[in-house]
Short mmCIF file of C-alpha atoms in Angstrom, two decimals:
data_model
loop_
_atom_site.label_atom_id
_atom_site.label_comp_id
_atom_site.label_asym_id
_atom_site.label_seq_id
_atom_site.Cartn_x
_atom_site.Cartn_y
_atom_site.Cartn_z
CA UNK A 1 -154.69 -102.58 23.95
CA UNK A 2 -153.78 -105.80 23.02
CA UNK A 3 -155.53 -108.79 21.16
CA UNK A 4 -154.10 -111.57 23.27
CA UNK A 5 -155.70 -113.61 26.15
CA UNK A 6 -153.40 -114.18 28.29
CA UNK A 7 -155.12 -117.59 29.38
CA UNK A 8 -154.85 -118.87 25.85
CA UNK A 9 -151.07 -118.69 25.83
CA UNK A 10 -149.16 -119.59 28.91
CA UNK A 11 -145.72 -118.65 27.48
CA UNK A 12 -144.58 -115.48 28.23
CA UNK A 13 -146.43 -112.36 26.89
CA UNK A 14 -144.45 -110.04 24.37
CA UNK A 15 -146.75 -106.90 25.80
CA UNK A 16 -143.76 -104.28 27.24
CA UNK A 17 -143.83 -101.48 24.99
CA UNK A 18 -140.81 -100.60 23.03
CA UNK A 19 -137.46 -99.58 25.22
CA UNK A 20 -135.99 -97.84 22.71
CA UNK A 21 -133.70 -95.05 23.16
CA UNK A 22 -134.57 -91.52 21.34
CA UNK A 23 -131.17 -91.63 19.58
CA UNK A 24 -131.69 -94.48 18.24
CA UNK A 25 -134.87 -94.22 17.10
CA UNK A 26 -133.80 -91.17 15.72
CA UNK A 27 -130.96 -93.07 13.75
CA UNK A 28 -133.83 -95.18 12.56
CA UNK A 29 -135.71 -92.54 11.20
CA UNK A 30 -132.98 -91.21 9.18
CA UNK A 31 -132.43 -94.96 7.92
CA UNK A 32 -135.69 -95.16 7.20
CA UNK A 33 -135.39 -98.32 9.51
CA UNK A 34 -138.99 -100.24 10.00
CA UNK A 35 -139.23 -101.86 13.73
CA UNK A 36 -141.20 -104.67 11.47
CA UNK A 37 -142.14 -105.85 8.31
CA UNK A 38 -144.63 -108.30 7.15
CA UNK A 39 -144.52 -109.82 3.63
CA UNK A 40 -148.08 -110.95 2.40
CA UNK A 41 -151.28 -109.10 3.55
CA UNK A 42 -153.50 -112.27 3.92
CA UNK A 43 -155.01 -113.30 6.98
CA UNK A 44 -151.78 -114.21 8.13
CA UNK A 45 -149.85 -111.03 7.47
CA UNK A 46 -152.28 -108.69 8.05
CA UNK A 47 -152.92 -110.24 11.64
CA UNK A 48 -149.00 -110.16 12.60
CA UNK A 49 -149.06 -106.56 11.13
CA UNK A 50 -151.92 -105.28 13.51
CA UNK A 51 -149.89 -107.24 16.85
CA UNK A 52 -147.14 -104.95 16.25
CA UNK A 53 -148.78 -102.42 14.98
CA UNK A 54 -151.07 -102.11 18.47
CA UNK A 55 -147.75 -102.60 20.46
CA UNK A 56 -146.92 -98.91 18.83
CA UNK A 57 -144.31 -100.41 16.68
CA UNK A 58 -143.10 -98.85 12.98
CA UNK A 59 -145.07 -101.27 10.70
CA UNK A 60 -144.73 -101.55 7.18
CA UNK A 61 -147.36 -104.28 5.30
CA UNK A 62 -146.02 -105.51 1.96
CA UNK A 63 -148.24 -107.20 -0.78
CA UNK A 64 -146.81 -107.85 -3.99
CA UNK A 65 -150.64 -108.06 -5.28
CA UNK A 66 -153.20 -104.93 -5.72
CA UNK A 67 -156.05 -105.43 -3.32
CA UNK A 68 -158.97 -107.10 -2.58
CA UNK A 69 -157.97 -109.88 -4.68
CA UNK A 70 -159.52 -113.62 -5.01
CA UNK A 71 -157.78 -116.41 -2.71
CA UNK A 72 -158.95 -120.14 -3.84
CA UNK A 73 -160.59 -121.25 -0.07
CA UNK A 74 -164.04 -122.40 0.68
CA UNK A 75 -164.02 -119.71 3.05
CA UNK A 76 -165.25 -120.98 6.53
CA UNK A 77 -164.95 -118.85 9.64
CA UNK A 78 -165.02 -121.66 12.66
CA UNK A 79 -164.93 -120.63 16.58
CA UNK A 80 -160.80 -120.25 16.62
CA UNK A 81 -160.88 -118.12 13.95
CA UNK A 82 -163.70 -115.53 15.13
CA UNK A 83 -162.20 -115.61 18.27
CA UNK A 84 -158.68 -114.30 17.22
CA UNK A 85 -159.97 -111.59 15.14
CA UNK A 86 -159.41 -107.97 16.46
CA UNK A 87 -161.68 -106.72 19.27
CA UNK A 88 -164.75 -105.40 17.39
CA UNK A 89 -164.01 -106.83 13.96
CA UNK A 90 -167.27 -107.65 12.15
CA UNK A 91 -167.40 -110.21 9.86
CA UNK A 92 -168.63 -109.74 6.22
CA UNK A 93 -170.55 -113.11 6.58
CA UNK A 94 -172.11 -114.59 3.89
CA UNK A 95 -173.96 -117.16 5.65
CA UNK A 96 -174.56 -118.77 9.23
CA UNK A 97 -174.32 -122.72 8.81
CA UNK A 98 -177.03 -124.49 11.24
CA UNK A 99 -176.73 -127.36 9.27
CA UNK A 100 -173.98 -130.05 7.55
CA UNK A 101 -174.99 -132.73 4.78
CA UNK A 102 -172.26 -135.68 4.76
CA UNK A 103 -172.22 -138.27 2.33
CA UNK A 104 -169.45 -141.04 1.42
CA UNK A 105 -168.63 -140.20 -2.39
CA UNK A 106 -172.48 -139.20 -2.90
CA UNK A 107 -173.90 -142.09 -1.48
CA UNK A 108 -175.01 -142.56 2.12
CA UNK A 109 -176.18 -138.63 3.00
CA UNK A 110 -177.12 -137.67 6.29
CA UNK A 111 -177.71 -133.78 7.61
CA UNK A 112 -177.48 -133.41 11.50
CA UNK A 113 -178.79 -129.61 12.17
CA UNK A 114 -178.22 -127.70 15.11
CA UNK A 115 -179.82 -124.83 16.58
CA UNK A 116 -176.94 -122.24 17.16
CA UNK A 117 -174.31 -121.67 14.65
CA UNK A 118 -172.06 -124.07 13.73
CA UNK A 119 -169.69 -121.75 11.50
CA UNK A 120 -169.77 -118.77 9.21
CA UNK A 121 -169.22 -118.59 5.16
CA UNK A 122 -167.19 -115.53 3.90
CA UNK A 123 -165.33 -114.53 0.60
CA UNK A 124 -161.88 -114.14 1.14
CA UNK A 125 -161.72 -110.70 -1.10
CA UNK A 126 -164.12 -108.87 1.68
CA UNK A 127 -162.38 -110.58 4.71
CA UNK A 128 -158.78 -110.38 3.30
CA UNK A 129 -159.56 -106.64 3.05
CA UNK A 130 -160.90 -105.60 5.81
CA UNK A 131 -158.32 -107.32 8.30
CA UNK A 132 -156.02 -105.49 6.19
CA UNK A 133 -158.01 -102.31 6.87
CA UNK A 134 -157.92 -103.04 10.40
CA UNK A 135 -154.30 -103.18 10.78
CA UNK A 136 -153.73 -100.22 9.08
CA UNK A 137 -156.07 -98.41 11.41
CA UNK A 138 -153.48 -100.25 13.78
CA UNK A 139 -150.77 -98.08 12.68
CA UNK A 140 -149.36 -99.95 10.09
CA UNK A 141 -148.23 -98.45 6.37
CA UNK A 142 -149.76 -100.83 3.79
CA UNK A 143 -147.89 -100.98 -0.05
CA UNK A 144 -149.42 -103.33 -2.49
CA UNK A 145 -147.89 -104.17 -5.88
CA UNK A 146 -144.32 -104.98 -3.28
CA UNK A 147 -143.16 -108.13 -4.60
CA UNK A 148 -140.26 -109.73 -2.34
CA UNK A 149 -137.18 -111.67 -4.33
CA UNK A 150 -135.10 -112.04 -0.78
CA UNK A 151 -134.16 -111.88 2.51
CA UNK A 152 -130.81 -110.76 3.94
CA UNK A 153 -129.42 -110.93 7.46
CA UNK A 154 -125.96 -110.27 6.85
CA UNK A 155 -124.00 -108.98 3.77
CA UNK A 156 -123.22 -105.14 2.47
CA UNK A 157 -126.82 -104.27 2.60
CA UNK A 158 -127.23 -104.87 6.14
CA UNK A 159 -125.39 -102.25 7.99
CA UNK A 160 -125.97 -103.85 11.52
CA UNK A 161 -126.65 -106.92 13.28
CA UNK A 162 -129.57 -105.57 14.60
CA UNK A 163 -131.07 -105.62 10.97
CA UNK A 164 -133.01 -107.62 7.85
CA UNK A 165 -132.69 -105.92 4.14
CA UNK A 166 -136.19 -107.32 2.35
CA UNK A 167 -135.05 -106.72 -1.35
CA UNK A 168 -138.05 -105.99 -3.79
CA UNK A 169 -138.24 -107.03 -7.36
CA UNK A 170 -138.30 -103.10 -8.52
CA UNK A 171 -134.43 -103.24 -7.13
CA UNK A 172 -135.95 -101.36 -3.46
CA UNK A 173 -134.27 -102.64 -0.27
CA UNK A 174 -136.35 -102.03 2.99
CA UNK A 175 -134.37 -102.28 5.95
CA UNK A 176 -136.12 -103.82 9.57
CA UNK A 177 -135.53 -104.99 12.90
CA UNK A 178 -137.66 -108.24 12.77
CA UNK A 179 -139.62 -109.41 9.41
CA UNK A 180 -142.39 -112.11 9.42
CA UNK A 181 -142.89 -114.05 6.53
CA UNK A 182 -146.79 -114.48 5.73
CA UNK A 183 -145.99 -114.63 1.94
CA UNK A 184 -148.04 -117.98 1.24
CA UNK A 185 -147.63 -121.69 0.95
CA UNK A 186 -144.79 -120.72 -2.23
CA UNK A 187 -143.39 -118.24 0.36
CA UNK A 188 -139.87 -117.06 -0.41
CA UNK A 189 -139.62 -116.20 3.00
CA UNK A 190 -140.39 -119.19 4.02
CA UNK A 191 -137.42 -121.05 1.61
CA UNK A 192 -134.99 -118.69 3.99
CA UNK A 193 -135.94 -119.75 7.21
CA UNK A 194 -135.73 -123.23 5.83
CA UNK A 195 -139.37 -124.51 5.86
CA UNK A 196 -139.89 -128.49 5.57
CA UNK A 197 -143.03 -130.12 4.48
CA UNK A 198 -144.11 -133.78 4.79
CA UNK A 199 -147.73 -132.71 3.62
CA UNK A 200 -148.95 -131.32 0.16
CA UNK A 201 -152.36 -131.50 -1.50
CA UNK A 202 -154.09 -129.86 -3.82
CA UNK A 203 -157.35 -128.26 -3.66
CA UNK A 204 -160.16 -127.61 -6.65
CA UNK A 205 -162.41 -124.93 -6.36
CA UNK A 206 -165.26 -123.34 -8.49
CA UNK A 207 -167.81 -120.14 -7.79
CA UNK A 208 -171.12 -120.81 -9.34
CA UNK A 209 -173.60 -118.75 -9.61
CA UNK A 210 -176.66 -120.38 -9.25
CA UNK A 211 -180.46 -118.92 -9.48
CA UNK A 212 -182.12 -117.49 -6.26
CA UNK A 213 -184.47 -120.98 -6.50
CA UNK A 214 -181.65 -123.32 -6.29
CA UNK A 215 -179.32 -120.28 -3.62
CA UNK A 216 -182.44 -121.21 -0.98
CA UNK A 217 -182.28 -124.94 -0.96
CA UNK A 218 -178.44 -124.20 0.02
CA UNK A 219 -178.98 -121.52 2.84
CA UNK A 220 -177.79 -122.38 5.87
CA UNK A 221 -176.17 -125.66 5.04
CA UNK A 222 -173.40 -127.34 3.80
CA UNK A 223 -172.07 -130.20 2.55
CA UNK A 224 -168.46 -132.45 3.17
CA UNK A 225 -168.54 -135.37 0.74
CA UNK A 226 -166.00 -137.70 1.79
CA UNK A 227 -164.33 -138.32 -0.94
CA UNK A 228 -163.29 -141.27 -3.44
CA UNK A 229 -159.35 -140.58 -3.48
CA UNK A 230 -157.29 -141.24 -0.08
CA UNK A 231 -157.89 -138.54 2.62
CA UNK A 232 -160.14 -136.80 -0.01
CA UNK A 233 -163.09 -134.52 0.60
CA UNK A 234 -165.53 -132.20 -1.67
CA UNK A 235 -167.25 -129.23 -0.06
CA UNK A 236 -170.36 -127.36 -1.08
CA UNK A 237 -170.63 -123.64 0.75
CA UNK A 238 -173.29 -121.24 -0.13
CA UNK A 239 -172.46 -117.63 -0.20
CA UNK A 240 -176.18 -115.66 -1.11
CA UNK A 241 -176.63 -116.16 -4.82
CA UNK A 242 -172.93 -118.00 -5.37
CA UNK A 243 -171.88 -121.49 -4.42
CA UNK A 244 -168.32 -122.36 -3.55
CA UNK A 245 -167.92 -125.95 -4.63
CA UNK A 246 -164.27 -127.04 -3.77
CA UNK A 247 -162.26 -130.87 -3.55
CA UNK A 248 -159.07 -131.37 -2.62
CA UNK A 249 -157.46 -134.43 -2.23
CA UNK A 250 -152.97 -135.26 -1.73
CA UNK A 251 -151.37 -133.81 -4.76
CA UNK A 252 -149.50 -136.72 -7.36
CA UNK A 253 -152.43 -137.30 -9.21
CA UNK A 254 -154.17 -133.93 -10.80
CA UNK A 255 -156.31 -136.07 -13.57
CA UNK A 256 -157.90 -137.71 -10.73
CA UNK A 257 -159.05 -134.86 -8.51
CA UNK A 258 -160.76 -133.00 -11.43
CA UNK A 259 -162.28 -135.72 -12.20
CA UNK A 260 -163.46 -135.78 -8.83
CA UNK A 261 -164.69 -132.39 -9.04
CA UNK A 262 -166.01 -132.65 -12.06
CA UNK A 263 -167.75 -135.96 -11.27
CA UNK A 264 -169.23 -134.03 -7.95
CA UNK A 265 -170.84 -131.26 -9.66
CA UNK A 266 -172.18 -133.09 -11.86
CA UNK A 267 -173.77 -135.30 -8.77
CA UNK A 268 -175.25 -131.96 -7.09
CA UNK A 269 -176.94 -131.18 -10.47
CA UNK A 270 -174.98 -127.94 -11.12
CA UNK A 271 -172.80 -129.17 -14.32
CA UNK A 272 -175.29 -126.79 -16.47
CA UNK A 273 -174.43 -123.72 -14.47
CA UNK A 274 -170.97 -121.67 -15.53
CA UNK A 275 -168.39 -121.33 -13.00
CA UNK A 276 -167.86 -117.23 -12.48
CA UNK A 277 -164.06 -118.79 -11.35
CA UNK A 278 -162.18 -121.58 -11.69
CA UNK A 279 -158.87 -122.12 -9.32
CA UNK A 280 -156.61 -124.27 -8.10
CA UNK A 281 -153.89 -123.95 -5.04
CA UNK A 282 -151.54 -126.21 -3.16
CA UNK A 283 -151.98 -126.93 0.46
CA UNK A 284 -148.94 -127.40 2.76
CA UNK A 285 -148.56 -128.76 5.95
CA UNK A 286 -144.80 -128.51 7.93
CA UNK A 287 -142.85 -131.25 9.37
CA UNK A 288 -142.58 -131.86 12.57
CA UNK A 289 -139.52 -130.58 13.37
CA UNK A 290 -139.72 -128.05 10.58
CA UNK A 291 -138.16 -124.64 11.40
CA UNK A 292 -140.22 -121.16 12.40
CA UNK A 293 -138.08 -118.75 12.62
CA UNK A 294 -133.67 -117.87 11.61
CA UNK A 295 -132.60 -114.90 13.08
CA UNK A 296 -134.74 -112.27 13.29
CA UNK A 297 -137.50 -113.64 10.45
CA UNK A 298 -140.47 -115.45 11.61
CA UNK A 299 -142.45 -117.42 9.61
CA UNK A 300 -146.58 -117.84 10.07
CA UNK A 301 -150.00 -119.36 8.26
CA UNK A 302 -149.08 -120.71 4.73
CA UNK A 303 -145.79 -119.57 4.72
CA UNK A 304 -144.96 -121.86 8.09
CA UNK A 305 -146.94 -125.07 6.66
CA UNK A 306 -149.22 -124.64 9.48
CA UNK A 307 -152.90 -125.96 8.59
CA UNK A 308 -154.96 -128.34 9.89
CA UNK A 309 -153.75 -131.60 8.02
CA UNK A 310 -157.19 -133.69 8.03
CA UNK A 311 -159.41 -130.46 6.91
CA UNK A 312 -156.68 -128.51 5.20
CA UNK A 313 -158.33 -125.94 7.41
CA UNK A 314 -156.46 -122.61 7.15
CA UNK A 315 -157.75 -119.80 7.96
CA UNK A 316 -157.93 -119.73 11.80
CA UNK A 317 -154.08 -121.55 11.99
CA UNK A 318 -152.91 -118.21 10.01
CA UNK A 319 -155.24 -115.78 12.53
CA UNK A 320 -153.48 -117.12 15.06
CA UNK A 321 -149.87 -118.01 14.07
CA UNK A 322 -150.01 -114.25 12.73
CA UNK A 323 -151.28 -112.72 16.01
CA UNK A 324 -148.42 -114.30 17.98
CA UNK A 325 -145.78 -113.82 15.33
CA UNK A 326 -146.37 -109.72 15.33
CA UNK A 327 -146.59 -110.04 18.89
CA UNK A 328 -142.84 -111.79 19.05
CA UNK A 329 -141.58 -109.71 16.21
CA UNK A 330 -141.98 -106.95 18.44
CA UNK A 331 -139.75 -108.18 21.11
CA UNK A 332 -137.38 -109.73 18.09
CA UNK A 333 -137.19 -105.70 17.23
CA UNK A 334 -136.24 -104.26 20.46
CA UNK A 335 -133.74 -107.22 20.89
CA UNK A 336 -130.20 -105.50 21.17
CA UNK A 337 -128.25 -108.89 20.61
CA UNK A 338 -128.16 -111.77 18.60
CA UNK A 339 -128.69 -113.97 22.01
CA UNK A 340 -132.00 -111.89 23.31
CA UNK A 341 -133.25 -112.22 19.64
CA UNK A 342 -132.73 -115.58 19.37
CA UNK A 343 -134.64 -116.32 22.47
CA UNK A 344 -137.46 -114.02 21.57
CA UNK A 345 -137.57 -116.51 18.44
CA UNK A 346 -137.23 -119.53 20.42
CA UNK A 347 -140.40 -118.58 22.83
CA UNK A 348 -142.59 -118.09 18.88
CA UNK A 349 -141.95 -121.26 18.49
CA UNK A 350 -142.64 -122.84 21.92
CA UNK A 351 -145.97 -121.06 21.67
CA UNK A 352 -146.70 -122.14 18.28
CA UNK A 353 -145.82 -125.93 19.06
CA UNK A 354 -148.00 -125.95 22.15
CA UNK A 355 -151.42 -124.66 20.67
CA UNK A 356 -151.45 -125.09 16.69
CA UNK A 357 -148.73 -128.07 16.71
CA UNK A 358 -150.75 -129.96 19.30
CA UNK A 359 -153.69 -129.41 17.31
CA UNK A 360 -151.66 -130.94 13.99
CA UNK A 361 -150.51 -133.88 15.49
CA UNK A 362 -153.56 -134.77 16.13
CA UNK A 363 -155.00 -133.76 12.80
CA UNK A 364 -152.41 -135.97 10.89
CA UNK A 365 -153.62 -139.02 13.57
CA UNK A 366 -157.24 -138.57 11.74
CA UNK A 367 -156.35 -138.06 8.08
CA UNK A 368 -154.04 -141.34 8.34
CA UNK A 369 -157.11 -142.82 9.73
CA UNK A 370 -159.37 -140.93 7.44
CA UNK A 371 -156.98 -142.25 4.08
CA UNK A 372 -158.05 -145.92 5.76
CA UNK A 373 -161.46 -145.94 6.90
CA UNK A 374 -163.71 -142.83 5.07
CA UNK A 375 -166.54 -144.83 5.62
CA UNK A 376 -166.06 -145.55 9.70
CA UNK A 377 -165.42 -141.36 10.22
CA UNK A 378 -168.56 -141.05 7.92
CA UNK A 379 -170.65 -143.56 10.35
CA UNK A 380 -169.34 -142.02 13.46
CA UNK A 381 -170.53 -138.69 12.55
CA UNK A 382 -173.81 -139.41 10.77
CA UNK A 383 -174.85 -142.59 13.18
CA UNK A 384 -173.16 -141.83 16.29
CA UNK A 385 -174.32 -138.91 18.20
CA UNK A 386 -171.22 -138.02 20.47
CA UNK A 387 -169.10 -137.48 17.39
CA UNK A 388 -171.47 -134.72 16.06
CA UNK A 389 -171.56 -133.32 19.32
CA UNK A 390 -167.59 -133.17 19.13
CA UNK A 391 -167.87 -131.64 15.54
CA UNK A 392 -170.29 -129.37 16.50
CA UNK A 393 -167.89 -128.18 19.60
CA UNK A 394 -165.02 -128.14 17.62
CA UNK A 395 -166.24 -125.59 14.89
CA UNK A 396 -167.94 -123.33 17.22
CA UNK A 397 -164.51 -123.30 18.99
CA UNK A 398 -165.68 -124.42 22.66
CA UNK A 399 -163.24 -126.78 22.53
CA UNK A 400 -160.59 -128.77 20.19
CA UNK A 401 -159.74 -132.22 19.05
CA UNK A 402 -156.71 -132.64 20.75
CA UNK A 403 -158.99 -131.56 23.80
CA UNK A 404 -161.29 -134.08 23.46
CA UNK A 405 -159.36 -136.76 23.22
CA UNK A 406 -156.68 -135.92 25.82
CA UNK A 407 -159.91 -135.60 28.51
CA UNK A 408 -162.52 -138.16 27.26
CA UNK A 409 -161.34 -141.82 27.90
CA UNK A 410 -164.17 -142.86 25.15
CA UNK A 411 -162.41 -140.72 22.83
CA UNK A 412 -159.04 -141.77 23.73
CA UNK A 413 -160.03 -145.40 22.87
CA UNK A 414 -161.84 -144.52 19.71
CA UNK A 415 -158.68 -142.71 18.54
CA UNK A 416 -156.92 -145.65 19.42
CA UNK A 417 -159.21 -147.84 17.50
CA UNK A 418 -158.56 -145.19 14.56
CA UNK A 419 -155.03 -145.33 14.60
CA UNK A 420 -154.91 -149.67 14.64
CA UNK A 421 -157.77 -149.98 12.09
CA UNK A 422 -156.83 -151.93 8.65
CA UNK A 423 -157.23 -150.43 5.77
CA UNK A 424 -160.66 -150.42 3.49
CA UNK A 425 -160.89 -152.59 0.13
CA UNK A 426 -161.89 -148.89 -1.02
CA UNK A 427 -164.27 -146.51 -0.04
CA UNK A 428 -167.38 -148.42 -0.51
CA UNK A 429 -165.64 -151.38 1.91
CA UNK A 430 -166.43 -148.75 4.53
CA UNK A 431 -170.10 -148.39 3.42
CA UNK A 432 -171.88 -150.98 5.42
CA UNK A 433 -171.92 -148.54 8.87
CA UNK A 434 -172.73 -145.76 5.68
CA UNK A 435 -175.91 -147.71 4.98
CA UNK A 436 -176.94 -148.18 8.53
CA UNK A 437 -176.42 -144.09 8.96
CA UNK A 438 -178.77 -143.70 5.84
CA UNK A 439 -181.50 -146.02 7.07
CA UNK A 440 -181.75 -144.01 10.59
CA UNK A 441 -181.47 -140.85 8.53
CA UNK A 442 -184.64 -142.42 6.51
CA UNK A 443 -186.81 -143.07 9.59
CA UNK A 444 -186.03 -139.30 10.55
CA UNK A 445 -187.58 -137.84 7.60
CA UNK A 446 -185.61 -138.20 4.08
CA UNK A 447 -185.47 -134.13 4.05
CA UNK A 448 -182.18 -134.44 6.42
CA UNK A 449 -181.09 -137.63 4.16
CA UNK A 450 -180.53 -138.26 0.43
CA UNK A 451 -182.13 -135.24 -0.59
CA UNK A 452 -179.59 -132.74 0.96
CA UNK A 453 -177.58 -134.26 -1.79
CA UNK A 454 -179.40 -133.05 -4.44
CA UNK A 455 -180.78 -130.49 -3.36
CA UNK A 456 -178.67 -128.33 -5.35
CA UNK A 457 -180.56 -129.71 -8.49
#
């Protein structure tokens, strides 16, 4: 059984199972040799683990944290991410979105509604736990409370070339034949491969409970405020009797984005309710030419840089960087040389760089845009029915940016338009298409207008 479609990845598919002689796995049992292990058991981690784990490999999942545990994240499940999940994995949804309020720094609100599901709400705790679960039903040996201080591919602890020594904090070394790195956007893992970022922001997050009253104005509907700061954006997602209010905006200026949080609560009329938790976490996106792998260590999700830059979307980028780097770990393990292994790495990357870095190219091409013109993107998407339609696709996962634009000449052109456009006086500069989105939104009906805003009051 495998998790893959083969039509979603046209590189070659690491699905041969393992090779290896009996004497050697022997040898490996006395060694207490793992074929692979994954540091960090998020979404990430615990995908990679259940690859290899299916492919009947010798999995060990390390998490230096005791689980479930709380992950700052607004917790959206779009199309790409339900559709990498493992066959029959059910999702401990929260809430089904039919509907998104947008507004330009609380002014300007629009909701567009759809009939079928846009996206899912989750809390990373549940989720986070029960992919875990899933890969240990894999196969795969799960120790929490692990924390990793280093990676070593050669050196006295490393008795082959064929090996990794993953020294713990508690003094342990575990010995494998491939490791993958899912330890987070901090990852250590990640500092040995040699990760580069050109991308870091910082998000803002607060769980609030709120009374059932105010919990069924927010059911089944969101809301994206585009925000006051450069490539800024809040988010309000309900979760039954708990609403995840989040901003996150480039990191260099912390006063400013609490502010903005601060400032946005207070906007949705929710200032008088306390926050159950209050977190913060940096968001990192790679460079281009970033590495993904050194030796036999891959690197995936966080730990890679690889998000969506405009959304800081992360969740479905580490379901499926994870799925394919357990799948190539595998063939990473059963490489005999430093050549086959090296190639093995080589074809992660190819794979990663023609689906997910495809995807962030494109991504960075809108938040540059984005940072210039908030209030044409808010227009389009509010005003201009085509670019809901595309939104709409895109989060249901029938299709992706990069897709649309490559095969849509009206697309193409409006990207184009995106990518010359001069920058705004400031975000109300952009307002005047913002105004023009909120009269048509009036002549609807103000329910799907200024009062999804508040509706949270």
């Amino acid at each position: 059984m495998s998790s893959e479609n083969p039509t979603e990845h046209p590189t070659e598919q690491p699905t041969e199972q393992p090779d290896e002689q009996p004497d050697e796995r022997a040898a490996d049992d006395q060694q207490r040799v793992w074929d692979v292990v994954v540091v960090g058991a998020g979404p990430a981690g615990a995908s990679a683990a259940y690859a290899a784990a299916v492919a009947g490999r010798r999995v060990l999942l390390l998490e230096k944290a005791e689980l479930p545990r709380y992950k700052t994240c607004g917790g959206g499940i779009i199309g790409p991410s339900r559709d990498a999940l493992p066959p029959g994995f059910e999702l401990p949804l929260r809430d089904r979105v039919h509907a998104v309020t947008f507004s330009l720094d609380g002014r300007f609100a629009r909701t567009r509604r759809s009939r079928h599901m846009l996206f899912g709400l989750i809390n990373r705790p549940e989720f986070d736990q029960r992919l875990v679960e899933a890969a240990q039903k894999a196969g795969a040996e799960l120790r929490t409370g692990a924390a990793v201080a280093r990676v070593e591919q050669h050196g006295a602890a490393v008795p082959d070339r064929r090996t990794v020594a993953v020294f713990l904090n508690d003094g342990e070394t575990v010995l494998a034949r491939a490791v993958v790195g899912a330890d987070g956007s901090a990852s250590r893992i990640g500092a040995h491969v040699g990760v580069r970022l050109d991308q870091v922001d910082l998000g803002l997050e607060a769980e609030i409970p709120v009374p059932d009253s105010v919990a069924e104005d927010w059911a089944g509907r969101v809301l994206i405020d585009w925000g006051p700061l450069p490539g800024s954006y809040g988010w309000v997602f309900p979760k039954g009797e708990t609403l995840t209010v989040g901003v996150i905006s480039a990191r260099g200026d912390g006063s400013a984005t609490k502010r903005y949080l601060e400032d946005f609560i207070g906007r949705l009329g929710l200032a008088g309710f306390e926050p159950s938790i209050s977190s913060g976490h940096l968001t990192r996106c790679r460079a281009d030419d970033s590495p993904l792998s050194r030796g036999r260590v891959l690197v995936c999700g966080d730990a890679a840089g690889l998000l969506e830059p405009w959304t800081r979307e992360g969740i479905s980028y580490a379901l499926r960087s994870g799925r394919l780097a357990g799948e190539w770990a595998v063939r990473i393990a059963e490489s005999h040389d430093a050549v086959d292994a090296r190639r093995q790495a080589q074809n992660y990357t190819f794979a990663i760089k023609a689906g997910l870095g495809v995807e962030m190219s494109m991504g960075r091409r809108l938040l540059a845009a984005f940072e210039r013109r908030p209030g044409m993107v808010h227009a389009a998407v509010t005003g201009f029915r085509p670019a809901w339609t595309a939104f709409a696709r895109i989060v249901r996962g029938s299709t992706s940016l990069a897709e649309i634009v490559r095969d849509h000449p009206m697309a193409r052109r409006a990207m184009t338009a995106l990518d010359r456009s001069r920058p705004e006086a400031g975000v109300g500069a952009g307002a005047g298409a913002g105004a023009g989105a909120e009269a048509g939104a009036e002549a609807e009906g103000g329910a799907g207008g200024g009062a999804g805003v508040t509706s949270g009051r």
